[in-house]
Short mmCIF file of C-alpha atoms and ligand atoms in Angstrom, two decimals:
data_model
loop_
_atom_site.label_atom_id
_atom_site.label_comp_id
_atom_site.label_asym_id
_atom_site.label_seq_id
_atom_site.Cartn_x
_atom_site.Cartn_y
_atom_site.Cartn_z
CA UNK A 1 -15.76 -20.70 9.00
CA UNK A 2 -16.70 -19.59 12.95
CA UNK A 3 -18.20 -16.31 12.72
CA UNK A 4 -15.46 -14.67 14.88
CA UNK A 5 -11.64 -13.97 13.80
CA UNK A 6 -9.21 -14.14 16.94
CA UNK A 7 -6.05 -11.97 16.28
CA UNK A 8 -2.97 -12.20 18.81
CA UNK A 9 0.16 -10.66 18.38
CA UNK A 10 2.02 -12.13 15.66
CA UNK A 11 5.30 -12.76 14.42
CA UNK A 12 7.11 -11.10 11.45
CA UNK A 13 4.51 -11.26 8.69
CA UNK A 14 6.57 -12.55 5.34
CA UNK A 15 6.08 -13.74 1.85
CA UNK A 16 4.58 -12.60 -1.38
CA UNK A 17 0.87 -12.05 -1.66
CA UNK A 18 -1.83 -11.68 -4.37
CA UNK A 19 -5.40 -9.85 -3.48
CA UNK A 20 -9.14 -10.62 -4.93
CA UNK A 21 -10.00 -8.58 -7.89
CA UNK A 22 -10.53 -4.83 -7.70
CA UNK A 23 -14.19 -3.87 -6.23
CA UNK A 24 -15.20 -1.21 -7.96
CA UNK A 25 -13.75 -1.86 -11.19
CA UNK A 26 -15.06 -5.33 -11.04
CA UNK A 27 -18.64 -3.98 -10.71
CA UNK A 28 -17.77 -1.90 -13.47
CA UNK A 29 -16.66 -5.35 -15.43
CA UNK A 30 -19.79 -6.46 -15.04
CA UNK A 31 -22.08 -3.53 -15.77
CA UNK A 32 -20.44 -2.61 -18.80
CA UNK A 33 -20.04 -6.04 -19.81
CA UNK A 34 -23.51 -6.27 -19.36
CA UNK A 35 -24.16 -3.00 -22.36
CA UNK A 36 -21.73 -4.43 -24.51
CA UNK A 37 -22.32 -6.09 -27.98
CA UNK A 38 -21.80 -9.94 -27.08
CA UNK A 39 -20.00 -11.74 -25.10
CA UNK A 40 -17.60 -10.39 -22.68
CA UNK A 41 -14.80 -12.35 -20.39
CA UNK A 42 -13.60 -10.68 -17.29
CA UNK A 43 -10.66 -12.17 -15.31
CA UNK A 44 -9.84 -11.73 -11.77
CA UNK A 45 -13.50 -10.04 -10.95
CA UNK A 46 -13.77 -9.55 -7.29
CA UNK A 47 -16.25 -12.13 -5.74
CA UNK A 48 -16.95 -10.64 -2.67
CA UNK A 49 -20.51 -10.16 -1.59
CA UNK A 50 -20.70 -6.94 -3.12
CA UNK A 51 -19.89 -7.67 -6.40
CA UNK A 52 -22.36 -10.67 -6.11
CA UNK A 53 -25.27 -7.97 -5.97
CA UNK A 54 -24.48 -5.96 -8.87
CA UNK A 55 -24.40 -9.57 -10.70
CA UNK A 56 -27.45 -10.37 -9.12
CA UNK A 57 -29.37 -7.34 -10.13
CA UNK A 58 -28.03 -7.70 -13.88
CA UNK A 59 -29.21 -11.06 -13.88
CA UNK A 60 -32.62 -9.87 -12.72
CA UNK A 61 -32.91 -7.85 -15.66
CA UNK A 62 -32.13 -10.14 -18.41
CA UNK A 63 -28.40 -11.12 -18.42
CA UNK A 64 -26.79 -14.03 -18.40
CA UNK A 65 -24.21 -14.28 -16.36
CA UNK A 66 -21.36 -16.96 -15.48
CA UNK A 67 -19.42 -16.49 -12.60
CA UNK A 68 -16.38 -18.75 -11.48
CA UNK A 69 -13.18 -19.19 -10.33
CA UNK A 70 -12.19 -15.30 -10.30
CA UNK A 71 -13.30 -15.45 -14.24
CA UNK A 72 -17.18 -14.12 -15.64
CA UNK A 73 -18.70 -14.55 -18.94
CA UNK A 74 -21.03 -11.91 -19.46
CA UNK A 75 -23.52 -11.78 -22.53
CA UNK A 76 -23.99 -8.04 -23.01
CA UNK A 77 -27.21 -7.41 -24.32
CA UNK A 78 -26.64 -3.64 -25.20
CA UNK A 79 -28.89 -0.90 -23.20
CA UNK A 80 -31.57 -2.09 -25.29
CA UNK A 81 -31.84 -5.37 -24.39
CA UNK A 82 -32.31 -5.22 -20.20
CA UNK A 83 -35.79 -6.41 -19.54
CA UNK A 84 -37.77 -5.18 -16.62
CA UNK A 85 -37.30 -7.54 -13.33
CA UNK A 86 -39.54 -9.41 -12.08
CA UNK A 87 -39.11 -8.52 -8.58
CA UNK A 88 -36.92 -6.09 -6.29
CA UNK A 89 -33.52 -5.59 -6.95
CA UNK A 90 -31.57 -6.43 -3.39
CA UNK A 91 -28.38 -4.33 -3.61
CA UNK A 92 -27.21 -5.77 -0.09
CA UNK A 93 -24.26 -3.69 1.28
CA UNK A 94 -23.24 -1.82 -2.06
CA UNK A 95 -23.46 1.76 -2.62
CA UNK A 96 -21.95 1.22 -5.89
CA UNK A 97 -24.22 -1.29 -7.27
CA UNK A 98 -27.52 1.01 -6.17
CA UNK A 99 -25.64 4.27 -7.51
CA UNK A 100 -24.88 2.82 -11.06
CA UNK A 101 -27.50 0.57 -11.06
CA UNK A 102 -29.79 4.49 -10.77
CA UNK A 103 -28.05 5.57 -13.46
CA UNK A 104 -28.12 2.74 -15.68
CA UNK A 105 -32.13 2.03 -15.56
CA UNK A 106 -32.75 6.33 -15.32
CA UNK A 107 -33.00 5.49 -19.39
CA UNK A 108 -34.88 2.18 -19.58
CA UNK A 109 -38.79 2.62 -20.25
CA UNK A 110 -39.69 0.55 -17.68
CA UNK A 111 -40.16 1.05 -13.23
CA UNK A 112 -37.32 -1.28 -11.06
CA UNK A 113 -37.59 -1.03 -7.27
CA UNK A 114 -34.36 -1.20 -5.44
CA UNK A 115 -33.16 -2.20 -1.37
CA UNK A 116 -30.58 -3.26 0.67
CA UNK A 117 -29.39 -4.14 3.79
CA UNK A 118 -29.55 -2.14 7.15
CA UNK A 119 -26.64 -0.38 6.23
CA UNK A 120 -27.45 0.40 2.76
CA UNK A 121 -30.84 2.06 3.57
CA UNK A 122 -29.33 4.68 5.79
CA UNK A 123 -27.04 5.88 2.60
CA UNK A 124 -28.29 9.05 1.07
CA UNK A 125 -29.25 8.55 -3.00
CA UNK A 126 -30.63 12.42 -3.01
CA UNK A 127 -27.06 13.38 -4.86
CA UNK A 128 -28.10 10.53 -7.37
CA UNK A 129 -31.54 11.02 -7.88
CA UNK A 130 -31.75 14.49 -7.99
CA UNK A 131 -29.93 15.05 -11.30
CA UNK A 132 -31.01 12.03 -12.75
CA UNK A 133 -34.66 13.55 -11.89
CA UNK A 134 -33.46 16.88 -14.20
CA UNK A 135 -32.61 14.48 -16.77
CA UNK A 136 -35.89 13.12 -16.91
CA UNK A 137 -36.35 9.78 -14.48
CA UNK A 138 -38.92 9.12 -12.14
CA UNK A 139 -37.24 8.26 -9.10
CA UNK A 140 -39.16 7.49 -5.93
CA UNK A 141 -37.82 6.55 -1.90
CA UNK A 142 -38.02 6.67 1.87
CA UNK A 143 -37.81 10.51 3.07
CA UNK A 144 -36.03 10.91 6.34
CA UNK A 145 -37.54 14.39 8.51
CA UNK A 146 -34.43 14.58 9.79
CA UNK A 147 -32.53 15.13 6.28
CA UNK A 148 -35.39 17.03 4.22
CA UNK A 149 -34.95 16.85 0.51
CA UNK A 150 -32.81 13.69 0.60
CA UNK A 151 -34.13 10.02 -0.51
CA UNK A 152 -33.14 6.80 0.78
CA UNK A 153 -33.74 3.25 -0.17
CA UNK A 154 -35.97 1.20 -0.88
CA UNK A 155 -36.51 2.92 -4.00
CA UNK A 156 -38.20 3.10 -7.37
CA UNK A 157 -37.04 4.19 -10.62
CA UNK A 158 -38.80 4.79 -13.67
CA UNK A 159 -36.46 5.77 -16.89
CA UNK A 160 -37.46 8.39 -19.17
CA UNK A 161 -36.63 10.17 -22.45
CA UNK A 162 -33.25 11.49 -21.09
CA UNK A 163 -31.95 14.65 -22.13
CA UNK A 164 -28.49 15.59 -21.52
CA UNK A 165 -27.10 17.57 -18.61
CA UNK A 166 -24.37 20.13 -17.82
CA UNK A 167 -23.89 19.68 -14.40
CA UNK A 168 -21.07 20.66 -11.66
CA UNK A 169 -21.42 17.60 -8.73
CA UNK A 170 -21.00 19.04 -5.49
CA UNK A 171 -19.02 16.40 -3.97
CA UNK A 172 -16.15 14.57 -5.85
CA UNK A 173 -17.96 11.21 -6.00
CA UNK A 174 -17.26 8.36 -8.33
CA UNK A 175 -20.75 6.60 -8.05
CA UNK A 176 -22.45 9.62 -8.37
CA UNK A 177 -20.23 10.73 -11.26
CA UNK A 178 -20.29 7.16 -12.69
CA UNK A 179 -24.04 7.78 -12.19
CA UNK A 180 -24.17 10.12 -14.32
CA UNK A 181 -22.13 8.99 -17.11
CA UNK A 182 -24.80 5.73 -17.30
CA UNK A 183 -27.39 7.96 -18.12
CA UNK A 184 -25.80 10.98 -20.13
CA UNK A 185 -25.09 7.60 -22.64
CA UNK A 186 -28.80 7.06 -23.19
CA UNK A 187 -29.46 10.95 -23.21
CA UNK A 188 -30.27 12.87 -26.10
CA UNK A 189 -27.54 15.33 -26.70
CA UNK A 190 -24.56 15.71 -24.94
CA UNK A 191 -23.97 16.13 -21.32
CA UNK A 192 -21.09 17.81 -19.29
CA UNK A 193 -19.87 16.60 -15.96
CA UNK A 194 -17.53 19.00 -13.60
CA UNK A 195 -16.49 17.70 -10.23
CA UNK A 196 -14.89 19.48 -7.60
CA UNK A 197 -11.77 17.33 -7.56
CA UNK A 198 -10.94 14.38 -9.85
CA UNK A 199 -12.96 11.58 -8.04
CA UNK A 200 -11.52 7.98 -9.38
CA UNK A 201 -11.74 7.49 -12.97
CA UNK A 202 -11.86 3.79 -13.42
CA UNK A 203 -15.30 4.23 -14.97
CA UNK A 204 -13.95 6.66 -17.94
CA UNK A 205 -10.94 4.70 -18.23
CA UNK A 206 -13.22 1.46 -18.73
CA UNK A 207 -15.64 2.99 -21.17
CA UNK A 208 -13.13 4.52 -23.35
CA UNK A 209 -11.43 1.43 -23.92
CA UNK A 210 -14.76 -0.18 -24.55
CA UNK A 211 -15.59 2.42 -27.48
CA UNK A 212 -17.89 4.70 -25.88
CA UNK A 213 -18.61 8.08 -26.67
CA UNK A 214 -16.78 10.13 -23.79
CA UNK A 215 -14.04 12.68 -23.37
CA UNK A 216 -12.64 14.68 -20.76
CA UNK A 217 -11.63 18.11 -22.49
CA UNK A 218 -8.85 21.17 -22.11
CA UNK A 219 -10.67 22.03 -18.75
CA UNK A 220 -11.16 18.86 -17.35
CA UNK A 221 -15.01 18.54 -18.18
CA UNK A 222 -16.14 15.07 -18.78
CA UNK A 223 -18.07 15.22 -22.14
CA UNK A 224 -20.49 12.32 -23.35
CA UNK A 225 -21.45 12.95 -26.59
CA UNK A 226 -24.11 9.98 -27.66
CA UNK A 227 -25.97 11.35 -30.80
CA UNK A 228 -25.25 9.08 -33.61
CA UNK A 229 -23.70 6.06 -31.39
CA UNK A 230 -25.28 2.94 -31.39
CA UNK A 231 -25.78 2.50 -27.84
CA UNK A 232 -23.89 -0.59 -27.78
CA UNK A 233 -20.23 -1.10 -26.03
CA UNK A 234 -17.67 -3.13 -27.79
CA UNK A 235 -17.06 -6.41 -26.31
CA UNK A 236 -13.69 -6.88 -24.97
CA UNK A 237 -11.68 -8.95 -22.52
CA UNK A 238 -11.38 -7.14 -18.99
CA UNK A 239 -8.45 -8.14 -16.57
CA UNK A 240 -9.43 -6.97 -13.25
CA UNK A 241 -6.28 -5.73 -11.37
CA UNK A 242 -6.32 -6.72 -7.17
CA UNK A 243 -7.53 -4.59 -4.93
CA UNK A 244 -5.41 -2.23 -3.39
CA UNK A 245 -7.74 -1.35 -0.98
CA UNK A 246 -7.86 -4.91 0.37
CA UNK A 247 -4.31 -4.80 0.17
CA UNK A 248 -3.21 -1.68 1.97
CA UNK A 249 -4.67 -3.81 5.24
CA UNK A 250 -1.67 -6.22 4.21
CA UNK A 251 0.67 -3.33 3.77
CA UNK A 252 -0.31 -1.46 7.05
CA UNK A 253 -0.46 -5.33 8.96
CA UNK A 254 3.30 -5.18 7.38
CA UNK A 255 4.45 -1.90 8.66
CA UNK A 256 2.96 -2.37 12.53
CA UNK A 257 4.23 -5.96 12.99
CA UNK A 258 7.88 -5.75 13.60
CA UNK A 259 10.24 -7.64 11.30
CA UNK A 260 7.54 -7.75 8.55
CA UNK A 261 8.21 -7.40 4.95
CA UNK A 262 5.57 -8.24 2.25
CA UNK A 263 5.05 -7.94 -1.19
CA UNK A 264 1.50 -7.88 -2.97
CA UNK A 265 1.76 -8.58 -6.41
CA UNK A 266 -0.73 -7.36 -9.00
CA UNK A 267 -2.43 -4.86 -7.52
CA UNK A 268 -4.45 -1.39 -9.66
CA UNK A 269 -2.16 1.67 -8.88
CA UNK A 270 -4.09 4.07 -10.71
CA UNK A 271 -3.23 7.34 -9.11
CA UNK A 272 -6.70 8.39 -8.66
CA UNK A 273 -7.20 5.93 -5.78
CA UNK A 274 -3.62 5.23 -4.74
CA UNK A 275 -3.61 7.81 -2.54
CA UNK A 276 -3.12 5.48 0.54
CA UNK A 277 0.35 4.68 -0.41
CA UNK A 278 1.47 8.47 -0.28
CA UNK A 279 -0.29 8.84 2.88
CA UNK A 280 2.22 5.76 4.42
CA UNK A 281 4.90 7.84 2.26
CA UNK A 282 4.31 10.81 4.06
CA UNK A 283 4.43 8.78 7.58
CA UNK A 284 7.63 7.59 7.17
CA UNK A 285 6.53 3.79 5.93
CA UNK A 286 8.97 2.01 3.88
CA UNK A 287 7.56 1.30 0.76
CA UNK A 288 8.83 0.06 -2.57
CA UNK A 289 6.10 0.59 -5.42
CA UNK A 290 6.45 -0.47 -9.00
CA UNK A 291 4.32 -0.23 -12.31
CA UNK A 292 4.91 -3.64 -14.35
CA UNK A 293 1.96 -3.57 -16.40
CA UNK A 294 -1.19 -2.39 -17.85
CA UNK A 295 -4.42 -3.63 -17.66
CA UNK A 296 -7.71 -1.46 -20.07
CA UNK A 297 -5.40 1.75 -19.36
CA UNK A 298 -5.02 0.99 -15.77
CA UNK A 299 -1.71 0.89 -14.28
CA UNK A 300 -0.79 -2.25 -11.87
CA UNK A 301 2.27 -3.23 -10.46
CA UNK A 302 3.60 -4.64 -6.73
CA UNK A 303 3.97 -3.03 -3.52
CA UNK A 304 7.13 -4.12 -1.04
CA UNK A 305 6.08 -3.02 2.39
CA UNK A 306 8.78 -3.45 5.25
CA UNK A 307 7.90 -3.06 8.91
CA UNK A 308 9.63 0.78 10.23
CA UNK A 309 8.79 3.77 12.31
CA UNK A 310 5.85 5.82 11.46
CA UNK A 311 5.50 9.54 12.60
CA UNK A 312 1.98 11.22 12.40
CA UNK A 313 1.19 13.43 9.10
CA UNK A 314 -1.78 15.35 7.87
CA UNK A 315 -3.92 13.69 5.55
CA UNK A 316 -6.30 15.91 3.84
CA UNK A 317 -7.38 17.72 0.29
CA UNK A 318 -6.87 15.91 -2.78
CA UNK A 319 -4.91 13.33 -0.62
CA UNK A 320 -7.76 12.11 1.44
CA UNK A 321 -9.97 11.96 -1.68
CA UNK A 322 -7.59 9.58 -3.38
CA UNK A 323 -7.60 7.34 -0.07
CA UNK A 324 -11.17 7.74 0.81
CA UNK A 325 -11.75 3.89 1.15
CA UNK A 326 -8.51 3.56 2.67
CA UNK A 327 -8.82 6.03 5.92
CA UNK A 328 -9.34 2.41 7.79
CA UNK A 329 -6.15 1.05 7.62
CA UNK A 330 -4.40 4.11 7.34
CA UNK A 331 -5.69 5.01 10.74
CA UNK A 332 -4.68 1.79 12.38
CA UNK A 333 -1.41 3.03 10.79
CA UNK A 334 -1.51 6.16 12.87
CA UNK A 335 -2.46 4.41 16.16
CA UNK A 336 1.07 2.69 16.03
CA UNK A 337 2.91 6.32 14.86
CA UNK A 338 4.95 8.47 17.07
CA UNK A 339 3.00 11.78 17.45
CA UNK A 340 -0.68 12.90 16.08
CA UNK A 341 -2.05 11.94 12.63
CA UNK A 342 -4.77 14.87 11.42
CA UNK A 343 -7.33 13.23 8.66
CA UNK A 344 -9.49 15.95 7.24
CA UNK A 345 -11.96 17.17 4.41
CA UNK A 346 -13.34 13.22 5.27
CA UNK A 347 -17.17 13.98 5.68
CA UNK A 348 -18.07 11.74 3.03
CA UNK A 349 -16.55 9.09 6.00
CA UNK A 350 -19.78 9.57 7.95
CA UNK A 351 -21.72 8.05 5.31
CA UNK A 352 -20.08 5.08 4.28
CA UNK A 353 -21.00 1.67 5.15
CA UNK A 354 -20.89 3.21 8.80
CA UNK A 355 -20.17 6.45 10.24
CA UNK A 356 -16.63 5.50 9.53
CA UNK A 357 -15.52 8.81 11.81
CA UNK A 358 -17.24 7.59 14.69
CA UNK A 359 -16.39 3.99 14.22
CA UNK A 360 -12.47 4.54 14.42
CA UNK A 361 -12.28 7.19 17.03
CA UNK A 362 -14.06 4.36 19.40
CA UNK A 363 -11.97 1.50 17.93
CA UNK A 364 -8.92 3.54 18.28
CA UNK A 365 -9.69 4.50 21.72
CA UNK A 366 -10.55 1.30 22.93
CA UNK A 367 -6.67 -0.01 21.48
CA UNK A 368 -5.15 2.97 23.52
CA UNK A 369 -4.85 5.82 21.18
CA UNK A 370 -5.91 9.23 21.81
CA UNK A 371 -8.74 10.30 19.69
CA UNK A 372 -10.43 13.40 19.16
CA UNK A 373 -13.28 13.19 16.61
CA UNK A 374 -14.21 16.43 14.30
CA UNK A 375 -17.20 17.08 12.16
CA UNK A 376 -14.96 16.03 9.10
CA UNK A 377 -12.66 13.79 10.28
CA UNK A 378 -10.30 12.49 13.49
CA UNK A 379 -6.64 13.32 14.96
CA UNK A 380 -5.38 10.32 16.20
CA UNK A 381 -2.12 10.05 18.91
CA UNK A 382 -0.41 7.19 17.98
CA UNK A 383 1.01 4.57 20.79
CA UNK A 384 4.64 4.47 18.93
CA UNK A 385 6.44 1.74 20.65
CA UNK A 386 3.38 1.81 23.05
CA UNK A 387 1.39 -1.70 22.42
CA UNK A 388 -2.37 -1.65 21.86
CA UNK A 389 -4.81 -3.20 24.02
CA UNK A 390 -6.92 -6.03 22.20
CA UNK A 391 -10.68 -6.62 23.29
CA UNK A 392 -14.25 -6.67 20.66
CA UNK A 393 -14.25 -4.93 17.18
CA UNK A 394 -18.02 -3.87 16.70
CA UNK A 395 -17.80 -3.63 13.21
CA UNK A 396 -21.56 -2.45 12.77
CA UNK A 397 -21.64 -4.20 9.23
CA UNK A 398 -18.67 -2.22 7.79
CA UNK A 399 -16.38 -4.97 6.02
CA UNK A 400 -13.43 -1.90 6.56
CA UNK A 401 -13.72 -1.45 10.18
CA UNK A 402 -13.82 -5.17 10.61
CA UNK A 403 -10.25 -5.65 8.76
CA UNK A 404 -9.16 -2.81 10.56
CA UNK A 405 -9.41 -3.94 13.86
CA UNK A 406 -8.38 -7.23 12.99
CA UNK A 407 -4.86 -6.07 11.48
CA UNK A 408 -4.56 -3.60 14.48
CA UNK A 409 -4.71 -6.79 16.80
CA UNK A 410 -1.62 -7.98 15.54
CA UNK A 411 0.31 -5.89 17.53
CA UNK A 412 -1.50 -6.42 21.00
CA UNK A 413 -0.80 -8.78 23.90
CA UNK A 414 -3.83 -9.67 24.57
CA UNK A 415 -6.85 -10.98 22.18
CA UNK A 416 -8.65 -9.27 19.70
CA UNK A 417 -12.12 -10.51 18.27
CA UNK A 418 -13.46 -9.73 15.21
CA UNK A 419 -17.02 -10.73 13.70
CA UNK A 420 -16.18 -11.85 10.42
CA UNK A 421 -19.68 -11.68 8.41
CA UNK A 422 -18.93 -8.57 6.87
CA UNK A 423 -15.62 -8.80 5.59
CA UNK A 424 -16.60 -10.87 2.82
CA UNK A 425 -18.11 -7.70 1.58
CA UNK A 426 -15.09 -7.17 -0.41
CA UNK A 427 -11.98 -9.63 0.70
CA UNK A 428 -13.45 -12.82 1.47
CA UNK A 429 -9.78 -14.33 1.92
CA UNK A 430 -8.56 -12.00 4.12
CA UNK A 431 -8.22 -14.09 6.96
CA UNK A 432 -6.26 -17.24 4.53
CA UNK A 433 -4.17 -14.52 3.04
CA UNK A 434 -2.92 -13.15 6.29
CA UNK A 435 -2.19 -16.68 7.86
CA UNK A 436 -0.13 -17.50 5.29
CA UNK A 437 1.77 -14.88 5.76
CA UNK A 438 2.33 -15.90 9.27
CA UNK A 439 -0.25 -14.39 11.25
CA UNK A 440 -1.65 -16.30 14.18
CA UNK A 441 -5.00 -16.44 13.57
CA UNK A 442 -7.96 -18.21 15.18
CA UNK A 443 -11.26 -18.87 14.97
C1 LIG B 1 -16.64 3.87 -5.28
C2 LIG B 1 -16.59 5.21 -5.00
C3 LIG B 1 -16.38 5.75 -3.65
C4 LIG B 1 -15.83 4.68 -2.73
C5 LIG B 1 -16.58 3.39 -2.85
C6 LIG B 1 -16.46 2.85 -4.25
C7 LIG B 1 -16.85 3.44 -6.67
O1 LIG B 1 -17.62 6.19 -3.12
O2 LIG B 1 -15.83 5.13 -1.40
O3 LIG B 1 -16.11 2.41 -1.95
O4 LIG B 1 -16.63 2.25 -6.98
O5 LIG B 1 -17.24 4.28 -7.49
P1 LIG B 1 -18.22 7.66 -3.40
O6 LIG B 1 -18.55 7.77 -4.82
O7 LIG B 1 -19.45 7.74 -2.53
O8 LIG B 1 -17.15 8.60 -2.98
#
């Protein structure tokens, strides 16, 4: 494949579509497949470069794992059984796999050193490291004068006698919470989590259906109790629902292109992450959204989007949180609504793969909108009927803002240009899948 995408406007986008395997609860898959007692089968795991790393890493510490075809065969070896690497773990792109990986080895007796790409080493792993410190790891990084206190990759970790924690995270995050949880399960005594709002819970959802010892109780606490459990997760047979964060670029593609109307079958809906699809809701987007099955406690079901009028709305709060990954496409959404779209209580954009904040208001304003960046987020003026002007995406290694100028070039005359290296961060067929819906792609 040619390293750049070329978008022009496109016709109706139509048909029925399926999406790669769920990021983040594919690395999950394979971490907790990883701690479990034998064998464990995942289908439809996400292969995109991100998952690779966390299946890398595990690899480097002892276990064996088969990847293929959408389908892994893991052979969990129980927290016990991970055996020091032999050299650095290379995390590549994936705040996930650095932030659980933390957690995870915070409890094994032995030192793991830890990188990743350009992007990745900008991220800030204080949050992380500083309560896994309090539980008792070792943890050692790159300072940064210009954020005191905070650590950044490369870094080295060195587990320790854990003892358990009560602690109240200061921002809702679900690799810092999932963090957490890794190591609270190798802690003596129990531990208490308490986040300021309900972060995504695939990780609690996973572990409770794979026997472990955690709770959330009456006040919404999440409680890991580990005295007296065996340390070992029961083997079990994952199916990985698609990604409905790849998908929502198929679903936003479908509401800008006019005459569009596209389903995506077999995507997660769990509500804790779904928030992009109230967010269209609440913009006017046609959507038709059911549940029609159930896969280890998470919902998944098929989303019918049909091409319409969008009007701006305020997306902030609890809302934002639950489409945190999503503010990409939903923003491309806003471009092409009549009137402003506010996004707010985003910080946590600026330190995402990119300064996601400062990425869209210039991709945005280079299509036509008008863009006013804040501290915590953007208001965007959408075009309405208006048509966006085409030109580079400078996706500055963020697979998101790559897709999201690519879908916003199907509604401009002239072309668009996309590098594609990073997309395969987490939809590697997101070029195939949109040209057969119809999309008039080139490379
Ligand atoms: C993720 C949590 C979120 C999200 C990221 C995946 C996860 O990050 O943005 O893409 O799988 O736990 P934060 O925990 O930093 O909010």
């Amino acid at each position: 494949m040619s390293s750049v995408l070329r978008v022009r406007r496109s016709p109706p986008l139509r048909g029925v579509c399926r999406v790669p395997g769920d990021k983040s609860i594919s690395h999950r898959a394979l971490l907790f497949g990883a701690l479990a007692d034998g064998l464990v089968e995942a289908e439809g795991l996400g292969q995109g470069g991100d998952n690779l790393s966390t299946a890398a890493a595990l690899r480097a510490l002892g276990v064996d794992i088969q990847l293929g075809d959408g389908r892994a065969r893991i052979a969990g070896v129980g927290f016990a059984g991970l055996r020091a690497a032999a050299e650095e773990l290379d995390c590549g792109n994936s705040g996930t796999t650095i932030r659980l990986l933390l957690g995870l080895l915070a409890g094994r007796p032995f030192e793991t050193r830890l990188r990743g790409d350009a992007s990745l080493t900008r991220r800030p792993m204080g949050r992380v490291a500083a309560p896994l410190r309090q539980m008792g790891a070792r943890i050692d990084g790159r300072g940064d004068p210009a954020r005191p206190g905070d650590v950044f990759p490369p870094l080295a970790i060195r587990g320790g006698n854990l003892t358990g924690i009560r602690y109240e995270l200061e921002v809702a995050s679900a690799q810092l919470k999932s963090a957490l949880i890794l190591a609270a399960l190798q802690a003596r005594g129990p531990s208490e989590l308490r986040e300021p709002a309900r972060s995504r819970d695939h990780t609690e959802r996973m572990l409770g259906f794979m026997g472990a010892p955690i709770s959330v109780d009456a006040t919404g606490a999440i409680v890991i109790a580990p005295d007296g459990w065996n340390g070992r997760l029961r083997p079990a047979r994952l199916t990985i629902p698609g990604d409905l964060s790849s998908a929502t670029f198929l679903i936003v593609a479908a509401l800008i292109v006019p005459g569009s109307d596209v389903t995506v079958e077999g995507v997660g809906l769990n509500p804790t992450r779904a928030g992009a699809l109230d967010a269209l809701r609440a913009m006017g987007a046609e959507l038709e959204v059911a549940v029609t099955g159930d896969a280890m406690g998470e919902p998944v079901g098929r989303v019918r989007a049909r091409a319409g009028r969008l009007r701006g709305a305020r997306i902030d709060g609890e809302l934002a949180l639950r489409a945190i990954d999503e503010i990409p496409a939903l923003s491309v959404a806003a471009a092409c609504a009549e009137g402003e779209t506010i996004f707010a209580d985003l910080a946590e954009l600026r330190i995402k793969e990119s300064d996601r904040i400062a990425a869209l208001a210039r991709e945005l304003t280079r299509a036509g909108a008008a863009v006013t960046e804040r501290p915590d987020g953007l208001s965007v003026v959408g075009l309405g009927s208006g048509i966006p002007k085409g030109g580079p995406v400078v996706p500055e290694h963020d697979h998101r803002i790559a897709m999201s100028g690519a879908i916003l070039g199907l509604r401009a005359d002239d072309e668009t240009t996309v590098p594609t290296a990073d997309i395969g961060t987490s939809f590697p067929s997101f070029a195939e899948t949109l040209a057969a819906l119809g999309a008039p792609l080139g490379s």
